[in-house]
Amino acid sequence: MSTAKETTGGEVEPWEEVTPDAARRLLVAAVEAFAERGYHATTTRDIAGRAGMSPAALYIHYKTKEELLHRISRIGHDKALDILRTAAGREGSATERLADAVGSFVRWHAGRRTTARVVQYELDALGPDARAEIVALRHQVDAEVRGIIEDGVAAGEFDVLDVHGTTLAVLSLCIDVARWFNVNGPRTPEEVGALYADLVLRMVGAKQDAPAFRGGTGNQR
């Protein structure tokens, strides 16, 4: 497997949208370095060295270290938003859609934990314009989950007094998986996704006899 398709810990992250190959190698190297050392402690020389390139070669593809972080963060947030939109737009009850959304979101944060840590926890390192762009994407992520919960409340499937606060709690629970998940631990990303889907359904007061409780987390992508 090429370096461009593998990140720290053996996780696979397809970065096909990043071209040419040298730019992709640098991006993957940046993900590894930022996750291991943190954004501020990582130098462009560190990134170039991991990619097997010279520091001068990095500037051909990325003007600054921040541009690299911005590209990683944009791709990661676009992927997260796509996962939630797919779940929110599927046919089925709000209970089934919320279980699918949470299960899929958690599986991504566990299976792509290195990337997810950078995407979710290095936001403050971005400059004002780049940060505003990513914050806008986060608002869209929030809206997808909130919309499912609102649908469930309206349909009488969920018992939620504070939809906004519950949405924040659900997303925080899912995102934190990237911080602690261990590939050598006792659970797979799929198992953690199923567990968290069940926990969130209990959090929103979903009926225990709903299909999502009986049959897992919906679509297993």
mmCIF file of C-alpha atoms in Angstrom:
data_model
loop_
_atom_site.group_PDB
_atom_site.id
_atom_site.type_symbol
_atom_site.label_atom_id
_atom_site.label_comp_id
_atom_site.label_asym_id
_atom_site.label_seq_id
_atom_site.Cartn_x
_atom_site.Cartn_y
_atom_site.Cartn_z
ATOM 1 C CA MET A 1 0.000 0.000 0.000
ATOM 2 C CA SER A 2 1.397 3.395 -0.948
ATOM 3 C CA THR A 3 2.159 6.069 1.613
ATOM 4 C CA ALA A 4 -0.422 8.300 -0.056
ATOM 5 C CA LYS A 5 -3.204 5.932 0.953
ATOM 6 C CA GLU A 6 -2.175 4.980 4.468
ATOM 7 C CA THR A 7 -2.014 7.098 7.577
ATOM 8 C CA THR A 8 -0.713 6.500 11.081
ATOM 9 C CA GLY A 9 -1.913 3.263 12.663
ATOM 10 C CA GLY A 10 -2.620 1.471 9.412
ATOM 11 C CA GLU A 11 -5.898 3.252 8.668
ATOM 12 C CA VAL A 12 -6.771 3.761 5.022
ATOM 13 C CA GLU A 13 -7.837 7.183 3.804
ATOM 14 C CA PRO A 14 -8.486 7.602 0.082
ATOM 15 C CA TRP A 15 -7.390 11.072 -0.985
ATOM 16 C CA GLU A 16 -8.166 10.642 -4.679
ATOM 17 C CA GLU A 17 -9.400 14.214 -4.901
ATOM 18 C CA VAL A 18 -5.887 15.474 -4.104
ATOM 19 C CA THR A 19 -3.685 15.647 -7.177
ATOM 20 C CA PRO A 20 -0.947 15.340 -8.319
ATOM 21 C CA ASP A 21 0.613 12.445 -6.424
ATOM 22 C CA ALA A 22 3.235 14.678 -4.788
ATOM 23 C CA ALA A 23 0.526 16.934 -3.335
ATOM 24 C CA ARG A 24 -1.298 13.877 -1.998
ATOM 25 C CA ARG A 25 1.867 12.494 -0.394
ATOM 26 C CA LEU A 26 2.483 15.813 1.318
ATOM 27 C CA LEU A 27 -1.080 15.972 2.579
ATOM 28 C CA VAL A 28 -0.902 12.472 4.063
ATOM 29 C CA ALA A 29 2.452 13.311 5.638
ATOM 30 C CA ALA A 30 0.902 16.441 7.159
ATOM 31 C CA VAL A 31 -1.985 14.420 8.607
ATOM 32 C CA GLU A 32 0.489 12.063 10.260
ATOM 33 C CA ALA A 33 2.673 14.895 11.595
ATOM 34 C CA PHE A 34 -0.190 17.045 12.874
ATOM 35 C CA ALA A 35 -1.796 14.059 14.616
ATOM 36 C CA GLU A 36 1.471 12.997 16.220
ATOM 37 C CA ARG A 37 3.069 16.335 17.106
ATOM 38 C CA GLY A 38 0.263 18.880 16.872
ATOM 39 C CA TYR A 39 -0.005 21.623 14.279
ATOM 40 C CA HIS A 40 2.162 24.218 16.009
ATOM 41 C CA ALA A 41 5.002 21.790 16.815
ATOM 42 C CA THR A 42 5.155 20.517 13.233
ATOM 43 C CA THR A 43 7.430 22.220 10.719
ATOM 44 C CA THR A 44 7.272 22.179 6.951
ATOM 45 C CA ARG A 45 10.581 20.326 7.062
ATOM 46 C CA ASP A 46 8.936 17.591 9.167
ATOM 47 C CA ILE A 47 6.157 17.227 6.611
ATOM 48 C CA ALA A 48 8.441 17.192 3.594
ATOM 49 C CA GLY A 49 10.733 14.656 5.243
ATOM 50 C CA ARG A 50 7.858 12.267 5.934
ATOM 51 C CA ALA A 51 6.824 12.553 2.295
ATOM 52 C CA GLY A 52 10.385 11.850 1.110
ATOM 53 C CA MET A 53 10.664 15.296 -0.415
ATOM 54 C CA SER A 54 12.654 18.476 0.114
ATOM 55 C CA PRO A 55 11.135 21.464 1.949
ATOM 56 C CA ALA A 56 11.382 23.452 -1.274
ATOM 57 C CA ALA A 57 9.244 20.861 -3.051
ATOM 58 C CA LEU A 58 6.453 21.380 -0.526
ATOM 59 C CA TYR A 59 6.027 25.023 -1.512
ATOM 60 C CA ILE A 60 5.346 24.038 -5.108
ATOM 61 C CA HIS A 61 2.040 22.532 -3.963
ATOM 62 C CA TYR A 62 1.194 24.393 -0.737
ATOM 63 C CA LYS A 63 2.153 27.983 -0.030
ATOM 64 C CA THR A 64 2.021 27.556 3.761
ATOM 65 C CA LYS A 65 1.605 24.969 6.478
ATOM 66 C CA GLU A 66 -1.793 26.482 7.176
ATOM 67 C CA GLU A 67 -2.884 25.824 3.581
ATOM 68 C CA LEU A 68 -2.181 22.147 4.164
ATOM 69 C CA LEU A 69 -4.250 22.124 7.345
ATOM 70 C CA HIS A 70 -7.065 23.968 5.599
ATOM 71 C CA ARG A 71 -7.143 21.418 2.768
ATOM 72 C CA ILE A 72 -7.185 18.503 5.219
ATOM 73 C CA SER A 73 -9.898 20.131 7.295
ATOM 74 C CA ARG A 74 -12.041 20.967 4.265
ATOM 75 C CA ILE A 75 -11.866 17.437 2.854
ATOM 76 C CA GLY A 76 -12.587 15.904 6.253
ATOM 77 C CA HIS A 77 -15.561 18.134 6.981
ATOM 78 C CA ASP A 78 -16.965 17.585 3.495
ATOM 79 C CA LYS A 79 -16.782 13.833 4.118
ATOM 80 C CA ALA A 80 -18.411 14.100 7.536
ATOM 81 C CA LEU A 81 -21.205 16.237 6.105
ATOM 82 C CA ASP A 82 -21.755 13.770 3.259
ATOM 83 C CA ILE A 83 -22.066 10.890 5.748
ATOM 84 C CA LEU A 84 -24.718 12.703 7.756
ATOM 85 C CA ARG A 85 -26.627 13.999 4.739
ATOM 86 C CA THR A 86 -26.811 10.499 3.310
ATOM 87 C CA ALA A 87 -28.214 9.152 6.563
ATOM 88 C CA ALA A 88 -30.609 12.063 7.028
ATOM 89 C CA GLY A 89 -31.948 11.703 3.493
ATOM 90 C CA ARG A 90 -32.583 7.961 3.526
ATOM 91 C CA GLU A 91 -36.070 6.499 3.718
ATOM 92 C CA GLY A 92 -37.270 5.378 7.110
ATOM 93 C CA SER A 93 -38.272 6.692 10.496
ATOM 94 C CA ALA A 94 -36.351 9.337 12.407
ATOM 95 C CA THR A 95 -35.211 6.572 14.754
ATOM 96 C CA GLU A 96 -33.706 4.591 11.894
ATOM 97 C CA ARG A 97 -32.118 7.670 10.339
ATOM 98 C CA LEU A 98 -30.584 8.843 13.618
ATOM 99 C CA ALA A 99 -29.169 5.375 14.285
ATOM 100 C CA ASP A 100 -27.694 5.294 10.785
ATOM 101 C CA ALA A 101 -26.278 8.815 11.107
ATOM 102 C CA VAL A 102 -24.629 8.140 14.457
ATOM 103 C CA GLY A 103 -23.365 4.685 13.493
ATOM 104 C CA SER A 104 -21.843 5.941 10.240
ATOM 105 C CA PHE A 105 -20.382 9.093 11.817
ATOM 106 C CA VAL A 106 -18.778 7.113 14.626
ATOM 107 C CA ARG A 107 -17.382 4.487 12.260
ATOM 108 C CA TRP A 108 -15.686 7.247 10.280
ATOM 109 C CA HIS A 109 -14.174 8.829 13.386
ATOM 110 C CA ALA A 110 -12.879 5.447 14.563
ATOM 111 C CA GLY A 111 -11.734 4.086 11.216
ATOM 112 C CA ARG A 112 -10.179 7.410 10.163
ATOM 113 C CA ARG A 113 -9.069 8.373 13.657
ATOM 114 C CA THR A 114 -5.775 10.014 12.648
ATOM 115 C CA THR A 115 -7.412 12.212 10.060
ATOM 116 C CA ALA A 116 -10.407 12.877 12.302
ATOM 117 C CA ARG A 117 -8.204 14.061 15.183
ATOM 118 C CA VAL A 118 -6.614 16.666 12.927
ATOM 119 C CA VAL A 119 -9.919 17.656 11.340
ATOM 120 C CA GLN A 120 -11.765 18.030 14.636
ATOM 121 C CA TYR A 121 -9.123 19.322 17.041
ATOM 122 C CA GLU A 122 -6.878 21.689 15.063
ATOM 123 C CA LEU A 123 -9.558 24.164 14.007
ATOM 124 C CA ASP A 124 -8.155 27.007 16.106
ATOM 125 C CA ALA A 125 -4.856 26.856 14.206
ATOM 126 C CA LEU A 126 -6.557 28.161 11.054
ATOM 127 C CA GLY A 127 -6.600 31.833 10.159
ATOM 128 C CA PRO A 128 -9.854 33.822 10.326
ATOM 129 C CA ASP A 129 -11.023 33.255 6.733
ATOM 130 C CA ALA A 130 -10.238 29.541 6.632
ATOM 131 C CA ARG A 131 -11.682 29.045 10.094
ATOM 132 C CA ALA A 132 -14.914 30.797 9.119
ATOM 133 C CA GLU A 133 -15.275 28.457 6.138
ATOM 134 C CA ILE A 134 -14.870 25.362 8.302
ATOM 135 C CA VAL A 135 -17.174 26.723 11.005
ATOM 136 C CA ALA A 136 -19.851 27.163 8.335
ATOM 137 C CA LEU A 137 -19.461 23.485 7.412
ATOM 138 C CA ARG A 138 -19.764 22.560 11.090
ATOM 139 C CA HIS A 139 -23.033 24.456 11.257
ATOM 140 C CA GLN A 140 -24.285 22.331 8.350
ATOM 141 C CA VAL A 141 -23.201 19.166 10.168
ATOM 142 C CA ASP A 142 -25.098 20.356 13.227
ATOM 143 C CA ALA A 143 -28.168 21.109 11.116
ATOM 144 C CA GLU A 144 -28.314 17.589 9.675
ATOM 145 C CA VAL A 145 -28.360 15.937 13.091
ATOM 146 C CA ARG A 146 -30.677 18.541 14.571
ATOM 147 C CA GLY A 147 -33.088 18.035 11.673
ATOM 148 C CA ILE A 148 -33.345 14.307 12.345
ATOM 149 C CA ILE A 149 -33.974 14.904 16.041
ATOM 150 C CA GLU A 150 -36.601 17.535 15.267
ATOM 151 C CA ASP A 151 -38.325 15.089 12.921
ATOM 152 C CA GLY A 152 -38.331 12.469 15.665
ATOM 153 C CA VAL A 153 -39.816 14.871 18.192
ATOM 154 C CA ALA A 154 -42.496 15.993 15.724
ATOM 155 C CA ALA A 155 -43.404 12.372 14.941
ATOM 156 C CA GLY A 156 -43.603 11.444 18.611
ATOM 157 C CA GLU A 157 -40.628 9.063 18.298
ATOM 158 C CA PHE A 158 -38.285 11.053 20.557
ATOM 159 C CA ASP A 159 -38.753 12.676 23.944
ATOM 160 C CA VAL A 160 -36.345 15.624 23.843
ATOM 161 C CA LEU A 161 -36.848 18.872 25.747
ATOM 162 C CA ASP A 162 -33.767 20.691 24.418
ATOM 163 C CA VAL A 163 -33.107 19.795 20.772
ATOM 164 C CA HIS A 164 -30.175 22.189 20.406
ATOM 165 C CA GLY A 165 -28.406 20.934 23.526
ATOM 166 C CA THR A 166 -29.079 17.310 22.652
ATOM 167 C CA THR A 167 -27.671 17.812 19.152
ATOM 168 C CA LEU A 168 -24.496 19.250 20.639
ATOM 169 C CA ALA A 169 -24.226 16.309 23.046
ATOM 170 C CA VAL A 170 -24.705 13.754 20.260
ATOM 171 C CA LEU A 171 -22.063 15.319 18.023
ATOM 172 C CA SER A 172 -19.598 15.709 20.898
ATOM 173 C CA LEU A 173 -20.047 12.052 21.814
ATOM 174 C CA CYS A 174 -19.384 10.928 18.238
ATOM 175 C CA ILE A 175 -16.413 13.211 17.589
ATOM 176 C CA ASP A 176 -14.646 12.207 20.807
ATOM 177 C CA VAL A 177 -14.246 8.678 19.421
ATOM 178 C CA ALA A 178 -11.345 9.967 17.307
ATOM 179 C CA ARG A 179 -9.507 10.947 20.489
ATOM 180 C CA TRP A 180 -9.613 7.584 22.274
ATOM 181 C CA PHE A 181 -10.209 4.858 19.690
ATOM 182 C CA ASN A 182 -7.395 2.287 19.530
ATOM 183 C CA VAL A 183 -7.084 -0.036 16.552
ATOM 184 C CA ASN A 184 -5.676 -2.670 18.943
ATOM 185 C CA GLY A 185 -8.541 -2.251 21.404
ATOM 186 C CA PRO A 186 -11.390 -4.684 22.085
ATOM 187 C CA ARG A 187 -13.924 -3.150 19.670
ATOM 188 C CA THR A 188 -13.964 -2.586 15.915
ATOM 189 C CA PRO A 189 -15.189 0.694 14.381
ATOM 190 C CA GLU A 190 -18.397 -1.121 13.410
ATOM 191 C CA GLU A 191 -18.965 -2.308 16.975
ATOM 192 C CA VAL A 192 -18.352 1.138 18.413
ATOM 193 C CA GLY A 193 -20.721 2.621 15.833
ATOM 194 C CA ALA A 194 -23.472 0.178 16.827
ATOM 195 C CA LEU A 195 -22.887 0.865 20.532
ATOM 196 C CA TYR A 196 -23.054 4.631 20.103
ATOM 197 C CA ALA A 197 -26.171 4.417 17.926
ATOM 198 C CA ASP A 198 -27.874 2.507 20.730
ATOM 199 C CA LEU A 199 -26.666 4.996 23.343
ATOM 200 C CA VAL A 200 -27.915 7.979 21.354
ATOM 201 C CA LEU A 201 -31.336 6.410 20.772
ATOM 202 C CA ARG A 202 -31.621 5.967 24.526
ATOM 203 C CA MET A 203 -30.480 9.574 24.994
ATOM 204 C CA VAL A 204 -33.327 10.903 22.845
ATOM 205 C CA GLY A 205 -35.904 8.612 24.425
ATOM 206 C CA ALA A 206 -36.576 6.529 21.321
ATOM 207 C CA LYS A 207 -39.023 3.665 21.779
ATOM 208 C CA GLN A 208 -37.264 0.435 22.731
ATOM 209 C CA ASP A 209 -39.226 -1.590 20.183
ATOM 210 C CA ALA A 210 -38.187 0.619 17.228
ATOM 211 C CA PRO A 211 -36.514 -1.183 14.273
ATOM 212 C CA ALA A 212 -33.212 0.598 14.859
ATOM 213 C CA PHE A 213 -33.052 -0.867 18.364
ATOM 214 C CA ARG A 214 -33.954 -4.331 17.115
ATOM 215 C CA GLY A 215 -31.851 -4.340 13.971
ATOM 216 C CA GLY A 216 -28.694 -2.348 14.636
ATOM 217 C CA THR A 217 -27.651 0.906 12.976
ATOM 218 C CA GLY A 218 -29.320 0.798 9.605
ATOM 219 C CA ASN A 219 -27.108 0.885 6.522
ATOM 220 C CA GLN A 220 -23.617 -0.494 7.171
ATOM 221 C CA ARG A 221 -21.490 1.414 4.684
#
